[in-house]
PDB file of C-alpha atoms in Angstrom:
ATOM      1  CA  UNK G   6     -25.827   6.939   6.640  1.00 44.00           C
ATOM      2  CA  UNK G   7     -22.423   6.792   8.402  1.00 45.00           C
ATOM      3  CA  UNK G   8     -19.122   7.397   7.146  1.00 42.00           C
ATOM      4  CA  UNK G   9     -17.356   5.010   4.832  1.00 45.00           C
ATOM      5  CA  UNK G  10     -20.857   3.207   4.014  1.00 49.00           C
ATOM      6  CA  UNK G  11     -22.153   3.478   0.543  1.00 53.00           C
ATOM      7  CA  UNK G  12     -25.979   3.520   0.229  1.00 58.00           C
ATOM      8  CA  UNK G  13     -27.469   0.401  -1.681  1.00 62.00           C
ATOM      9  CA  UNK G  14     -29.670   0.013  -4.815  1.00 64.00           C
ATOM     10  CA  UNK G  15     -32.627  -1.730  -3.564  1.00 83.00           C
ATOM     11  CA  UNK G  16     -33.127  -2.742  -7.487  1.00 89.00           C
ATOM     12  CA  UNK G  17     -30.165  -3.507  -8.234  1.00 91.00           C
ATOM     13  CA  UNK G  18     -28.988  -7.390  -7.291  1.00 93.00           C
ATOM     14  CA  UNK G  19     -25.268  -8.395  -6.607  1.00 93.00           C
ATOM     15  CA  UNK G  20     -24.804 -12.119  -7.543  1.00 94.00           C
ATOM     16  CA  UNK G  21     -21.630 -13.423  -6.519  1.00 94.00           C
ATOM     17  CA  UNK G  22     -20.393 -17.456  -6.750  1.00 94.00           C
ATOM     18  CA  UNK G  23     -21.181 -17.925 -10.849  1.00 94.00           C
ATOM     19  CA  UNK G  24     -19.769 -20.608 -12.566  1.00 92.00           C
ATOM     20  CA  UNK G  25     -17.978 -20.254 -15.627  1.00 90.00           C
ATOM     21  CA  UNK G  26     -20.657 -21.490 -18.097  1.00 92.00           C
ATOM     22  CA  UNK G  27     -23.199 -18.882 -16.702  1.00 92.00           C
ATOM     23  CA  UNK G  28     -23.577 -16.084 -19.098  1.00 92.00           C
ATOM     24  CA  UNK G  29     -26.010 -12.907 -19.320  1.00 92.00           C
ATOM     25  CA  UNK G  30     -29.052 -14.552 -20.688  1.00 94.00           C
ATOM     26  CA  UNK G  31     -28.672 -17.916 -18.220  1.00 94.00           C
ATOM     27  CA  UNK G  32     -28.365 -15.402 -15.218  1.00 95.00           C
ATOM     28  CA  UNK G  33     -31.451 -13.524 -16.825  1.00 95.00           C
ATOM     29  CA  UNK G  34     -33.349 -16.812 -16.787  1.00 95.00           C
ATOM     30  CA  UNK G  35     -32.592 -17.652 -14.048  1.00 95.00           C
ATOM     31  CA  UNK G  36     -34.276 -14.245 -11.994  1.00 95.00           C
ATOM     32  CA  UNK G  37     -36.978 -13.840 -14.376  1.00 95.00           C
ATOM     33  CA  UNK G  38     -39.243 -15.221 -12.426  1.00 95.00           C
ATOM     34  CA  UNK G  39     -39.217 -13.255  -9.650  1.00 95.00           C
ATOM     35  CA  UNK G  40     -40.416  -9.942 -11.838  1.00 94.00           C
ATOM     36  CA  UNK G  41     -39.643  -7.756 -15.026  1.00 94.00           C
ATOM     37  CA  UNK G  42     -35.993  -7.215 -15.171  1.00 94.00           C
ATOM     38  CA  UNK G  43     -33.816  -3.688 -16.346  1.00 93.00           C
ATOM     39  CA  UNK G  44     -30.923  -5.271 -16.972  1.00 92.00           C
ATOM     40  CA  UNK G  45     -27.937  -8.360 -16.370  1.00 93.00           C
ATOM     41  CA  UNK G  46     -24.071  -6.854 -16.659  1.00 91.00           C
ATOM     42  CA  UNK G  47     -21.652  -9.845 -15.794  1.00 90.00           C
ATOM     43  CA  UNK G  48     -18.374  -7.663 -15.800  1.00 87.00           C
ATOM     44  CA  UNK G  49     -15.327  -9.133 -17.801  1.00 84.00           C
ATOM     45  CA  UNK G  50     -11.778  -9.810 -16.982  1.00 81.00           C
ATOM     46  CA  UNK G  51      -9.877  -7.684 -19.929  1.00 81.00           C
ATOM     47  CA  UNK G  52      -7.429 -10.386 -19.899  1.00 82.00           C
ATOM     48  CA  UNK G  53      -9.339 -13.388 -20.349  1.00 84.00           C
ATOM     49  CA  UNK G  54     -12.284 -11.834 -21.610  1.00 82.00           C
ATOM     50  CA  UNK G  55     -14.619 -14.127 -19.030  1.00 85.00           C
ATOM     51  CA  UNK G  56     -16.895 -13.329 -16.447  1.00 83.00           C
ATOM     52  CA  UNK G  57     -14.895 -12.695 -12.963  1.00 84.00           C
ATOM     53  CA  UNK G  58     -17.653 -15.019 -11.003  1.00 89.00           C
ATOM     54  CA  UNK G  59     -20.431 -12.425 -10.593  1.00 92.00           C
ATOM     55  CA  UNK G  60     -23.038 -10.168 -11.863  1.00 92.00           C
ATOM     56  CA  UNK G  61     -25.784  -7.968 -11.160  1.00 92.00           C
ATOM     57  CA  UNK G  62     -29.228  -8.258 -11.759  1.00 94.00           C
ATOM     58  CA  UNK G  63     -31.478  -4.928 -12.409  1.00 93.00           C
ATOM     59  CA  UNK G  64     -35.422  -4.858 -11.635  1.00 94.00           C
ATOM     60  CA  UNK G  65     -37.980  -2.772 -12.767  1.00 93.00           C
ATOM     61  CA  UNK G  66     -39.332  -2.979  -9.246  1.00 92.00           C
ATOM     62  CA  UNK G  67     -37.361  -3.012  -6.034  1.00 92.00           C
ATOM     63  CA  UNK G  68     -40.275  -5.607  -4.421  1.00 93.00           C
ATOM     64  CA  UNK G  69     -39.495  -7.605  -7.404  1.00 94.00           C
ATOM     65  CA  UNK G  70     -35.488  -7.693  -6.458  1.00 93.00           C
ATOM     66  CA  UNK G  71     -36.372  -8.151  -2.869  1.00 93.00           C
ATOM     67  CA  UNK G  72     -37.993 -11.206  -3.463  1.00 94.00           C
ATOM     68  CA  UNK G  73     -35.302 -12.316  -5.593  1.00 94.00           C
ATOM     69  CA  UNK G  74     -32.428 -11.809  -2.936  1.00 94.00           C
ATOM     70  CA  UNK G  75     -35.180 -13.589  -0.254  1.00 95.00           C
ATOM     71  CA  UNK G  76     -34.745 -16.814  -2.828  1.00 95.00           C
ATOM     72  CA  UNK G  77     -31.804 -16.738  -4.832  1.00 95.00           C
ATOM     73  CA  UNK G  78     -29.560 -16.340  -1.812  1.00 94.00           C
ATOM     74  CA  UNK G  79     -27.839 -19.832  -0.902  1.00 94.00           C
ATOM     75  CA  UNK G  80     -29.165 -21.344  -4.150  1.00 94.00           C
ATOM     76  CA  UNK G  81     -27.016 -23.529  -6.219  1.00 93.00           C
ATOM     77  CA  UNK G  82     -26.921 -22.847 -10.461  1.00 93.00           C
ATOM     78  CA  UNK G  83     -24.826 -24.809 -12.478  1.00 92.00           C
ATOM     79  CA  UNK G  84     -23.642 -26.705  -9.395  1.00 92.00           C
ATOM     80  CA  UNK G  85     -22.048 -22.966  -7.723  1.00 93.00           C
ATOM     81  CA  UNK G  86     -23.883 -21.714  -4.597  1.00 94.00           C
ATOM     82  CA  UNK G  87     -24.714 -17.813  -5.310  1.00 94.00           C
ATOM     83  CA  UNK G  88     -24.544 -15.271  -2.955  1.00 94.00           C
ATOM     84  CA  UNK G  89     -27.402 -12.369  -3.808  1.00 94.00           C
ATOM     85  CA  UNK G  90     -26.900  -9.281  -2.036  1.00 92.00           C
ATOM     86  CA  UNK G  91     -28.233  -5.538  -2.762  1.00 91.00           C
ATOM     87  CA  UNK G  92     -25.665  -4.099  -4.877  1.00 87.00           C
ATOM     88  CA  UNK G  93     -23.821  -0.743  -3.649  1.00 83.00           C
ATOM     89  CA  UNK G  94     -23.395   2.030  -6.064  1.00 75.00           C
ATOM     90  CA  UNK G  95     -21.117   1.676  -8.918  1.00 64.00           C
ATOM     91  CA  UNK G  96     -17.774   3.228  -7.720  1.00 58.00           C
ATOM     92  CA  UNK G  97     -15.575   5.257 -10.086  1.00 48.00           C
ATOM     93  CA  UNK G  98     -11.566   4.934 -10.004  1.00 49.00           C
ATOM     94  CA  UNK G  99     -10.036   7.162  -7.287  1.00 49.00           C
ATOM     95  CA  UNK G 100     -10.901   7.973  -3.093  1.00 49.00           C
ATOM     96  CA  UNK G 101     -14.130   7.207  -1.325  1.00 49.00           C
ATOM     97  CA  UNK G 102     -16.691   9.240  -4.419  1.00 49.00           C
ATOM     98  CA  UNK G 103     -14.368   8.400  -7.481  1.00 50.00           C
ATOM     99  CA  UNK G 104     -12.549  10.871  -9.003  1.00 51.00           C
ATOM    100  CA  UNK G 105     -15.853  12.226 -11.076  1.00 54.00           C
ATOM    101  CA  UNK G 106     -17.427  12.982  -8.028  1.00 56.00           C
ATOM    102  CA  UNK G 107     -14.829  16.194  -7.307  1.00 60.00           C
ATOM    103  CA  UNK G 108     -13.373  18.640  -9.629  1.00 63.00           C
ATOM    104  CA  UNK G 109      -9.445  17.716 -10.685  1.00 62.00           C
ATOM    105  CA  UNK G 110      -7.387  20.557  -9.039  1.00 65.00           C
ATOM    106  CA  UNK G 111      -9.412  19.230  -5.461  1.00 64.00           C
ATOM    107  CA  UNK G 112      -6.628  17.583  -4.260  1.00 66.00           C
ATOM    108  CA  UNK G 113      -4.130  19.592  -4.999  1.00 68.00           C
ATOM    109  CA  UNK G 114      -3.482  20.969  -1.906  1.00 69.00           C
ATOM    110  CA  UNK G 115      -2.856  17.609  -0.002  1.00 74.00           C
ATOM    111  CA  UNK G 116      -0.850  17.029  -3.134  1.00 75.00           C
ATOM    112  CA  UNK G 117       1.481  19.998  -2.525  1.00 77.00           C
ATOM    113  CA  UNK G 118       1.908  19.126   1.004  1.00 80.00           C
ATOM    114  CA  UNK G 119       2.546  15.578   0.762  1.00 82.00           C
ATOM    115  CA  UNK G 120       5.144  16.852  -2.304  1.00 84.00           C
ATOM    116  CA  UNK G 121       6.879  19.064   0.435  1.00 86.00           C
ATOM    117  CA  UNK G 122       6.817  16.550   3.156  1.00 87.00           C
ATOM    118  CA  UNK G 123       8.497  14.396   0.612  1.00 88.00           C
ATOM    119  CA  UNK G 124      11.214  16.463  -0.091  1.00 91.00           C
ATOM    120  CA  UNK G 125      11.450  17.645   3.024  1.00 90.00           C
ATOM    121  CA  UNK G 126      11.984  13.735   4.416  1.00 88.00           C
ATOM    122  CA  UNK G 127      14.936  13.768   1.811  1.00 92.00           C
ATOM    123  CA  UNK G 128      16.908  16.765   2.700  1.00 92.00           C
ATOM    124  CA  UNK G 129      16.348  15.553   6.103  1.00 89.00           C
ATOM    125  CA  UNK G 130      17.870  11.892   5.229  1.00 91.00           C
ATOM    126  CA  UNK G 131      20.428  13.904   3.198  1.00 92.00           C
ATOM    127  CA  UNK G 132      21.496  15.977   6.177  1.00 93.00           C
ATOM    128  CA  UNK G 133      21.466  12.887   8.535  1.00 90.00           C
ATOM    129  CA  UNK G 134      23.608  10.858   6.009  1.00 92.00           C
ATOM    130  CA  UNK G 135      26.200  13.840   5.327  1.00 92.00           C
ATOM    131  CA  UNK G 136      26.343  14.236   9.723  1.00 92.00           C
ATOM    132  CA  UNK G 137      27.087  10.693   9.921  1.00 92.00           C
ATOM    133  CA  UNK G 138      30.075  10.456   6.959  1.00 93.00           C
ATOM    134  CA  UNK G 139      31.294  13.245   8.726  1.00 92.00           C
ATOM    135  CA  UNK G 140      31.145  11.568  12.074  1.00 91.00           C
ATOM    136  CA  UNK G 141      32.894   8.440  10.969  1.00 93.00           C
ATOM    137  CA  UNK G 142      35.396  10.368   9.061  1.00 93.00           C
ATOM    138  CA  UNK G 143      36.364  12.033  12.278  1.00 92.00           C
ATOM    139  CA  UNK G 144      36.281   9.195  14.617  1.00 92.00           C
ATOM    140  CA  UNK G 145      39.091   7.507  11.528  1.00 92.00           C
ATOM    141  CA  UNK G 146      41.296  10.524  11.569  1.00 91.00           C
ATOM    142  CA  UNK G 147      41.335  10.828  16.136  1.00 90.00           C
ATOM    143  CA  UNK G 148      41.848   6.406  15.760  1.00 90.00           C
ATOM    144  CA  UNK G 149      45.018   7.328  12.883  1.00 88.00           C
ATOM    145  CA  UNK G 150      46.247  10.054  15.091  1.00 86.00           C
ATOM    146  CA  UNK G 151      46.111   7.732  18.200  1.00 83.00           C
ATOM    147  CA  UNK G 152      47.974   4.991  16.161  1.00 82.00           C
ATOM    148  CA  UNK G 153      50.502   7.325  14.987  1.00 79.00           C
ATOM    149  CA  UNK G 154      51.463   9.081  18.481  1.00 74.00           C
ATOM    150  CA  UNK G 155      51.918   5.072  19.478  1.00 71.00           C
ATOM    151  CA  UNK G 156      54.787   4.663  16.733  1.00 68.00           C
ATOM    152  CA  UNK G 157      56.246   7.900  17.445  1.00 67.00           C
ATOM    153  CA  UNK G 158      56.269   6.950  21.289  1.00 63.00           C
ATOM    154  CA  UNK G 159      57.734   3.665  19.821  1.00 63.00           C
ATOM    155  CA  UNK G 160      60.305   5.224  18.467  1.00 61.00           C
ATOM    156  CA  UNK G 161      61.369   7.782  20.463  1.00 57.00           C
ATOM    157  CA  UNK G 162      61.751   5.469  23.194  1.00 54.00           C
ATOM    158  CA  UNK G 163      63.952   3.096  20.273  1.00 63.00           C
ATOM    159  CA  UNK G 164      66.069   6.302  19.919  1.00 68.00           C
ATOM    160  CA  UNK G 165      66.247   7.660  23.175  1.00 73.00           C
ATOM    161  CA  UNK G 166      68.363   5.334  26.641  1.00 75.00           C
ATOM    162  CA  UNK G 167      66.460   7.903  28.874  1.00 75.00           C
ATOM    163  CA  UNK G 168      63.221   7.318  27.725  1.00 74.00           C
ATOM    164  CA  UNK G 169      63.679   3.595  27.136  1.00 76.00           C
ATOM    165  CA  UNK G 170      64.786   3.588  31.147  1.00 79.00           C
ATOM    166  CA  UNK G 171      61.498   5.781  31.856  1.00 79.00           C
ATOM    167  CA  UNK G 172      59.502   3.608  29.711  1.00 77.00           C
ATOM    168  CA  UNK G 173      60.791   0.569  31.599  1.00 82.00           C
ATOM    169  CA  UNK G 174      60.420   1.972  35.408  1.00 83.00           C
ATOM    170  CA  UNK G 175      56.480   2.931  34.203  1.00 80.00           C
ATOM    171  CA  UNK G 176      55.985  -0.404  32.884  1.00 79.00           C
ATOM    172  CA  UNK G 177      57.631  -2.182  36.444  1.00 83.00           C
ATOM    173  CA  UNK G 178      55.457   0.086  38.491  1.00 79.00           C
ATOM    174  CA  UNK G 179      52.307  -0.731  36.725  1.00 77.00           C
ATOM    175  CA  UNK G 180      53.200  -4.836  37.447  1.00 69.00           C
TER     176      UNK G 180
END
């Protein structure tokens, strides 16, 4: 069997595509014929406490459930066209088995590592954040800096004839 495929019950029946009025004993009634039946299960919806559209259909013989996939397939009841399939194994909560299928403390150490990944992601972000405040704090002070030493040049020139006549000669040498 390959990987990720679950093997089928050849007694068991899927039947998909049921209308709402279809219950347990119309769905047994309706497969009856085709051979001595185990047992009907039409799972509920907890919150509406109705069928979710299918079923499954158990037979005492897997020729018998055979020949009730050959004809039930594509045939309409209660106006809904069913879909009959084999039906895979019932799957427990949790990974590819179901959690039953493995003790608890199995995944524990892919549990550890993702933990540790986690936290190591964090500190990571953390550090990345803390480099960039630090960064932009920087790049404020060296733009504050830059905009003071233009006021004091401001000034000094303000202050000073000399440098106001240097000032003046740079600016008419640069036009």
């Amino acid at each position: 069997m390959a990987a990720g495929q679950q093997a089928v019950q050849k007694n068991t029946l899927y039947v998909g595509g049921l209308a709402e009025e279809v219950n347990e004993s119309i769905l047994h009634a309706a497969f009856i014929p085709f051979g001595d039946i185990k047992d009907v299960k039409t799972p509920l919806d907890q919150a509406t406490q109705k069928h979710r559209s299918f079923g499954f259909v158990t037979f005492l013989e897997r020729d018998d459930a055979a020949s009730a996939m050959d004809n039930m397939d594509g045939a309409e009841l209660y106006g809904r066209v069913l879909t009959v399939n084999y039906a895979l194994p019932e799957r427990i909560k949790g990974g590819e088995q179901g959690w039953a299928a493995q003790p608890i403390w199995a995944d524990a150490d892919t549990w550890f590592e993702r933990q540790q990944q986690e936290e190591e992601m964090q500190r990571f972000q953390a550090e990345n954040r803390a480099a960039m405040q630090a960064a932009e704090e920087l790049h404020r002070k060296k733009m504050a800096q830059e905009r003071e030493g233009e006021r004091e040049d401001e000034a000094e020139t303000k202050d000073d004839p000399m440098a106001r006549a240097e000032a003046e000669a740079l600016k008419q040498s640069q036009e």
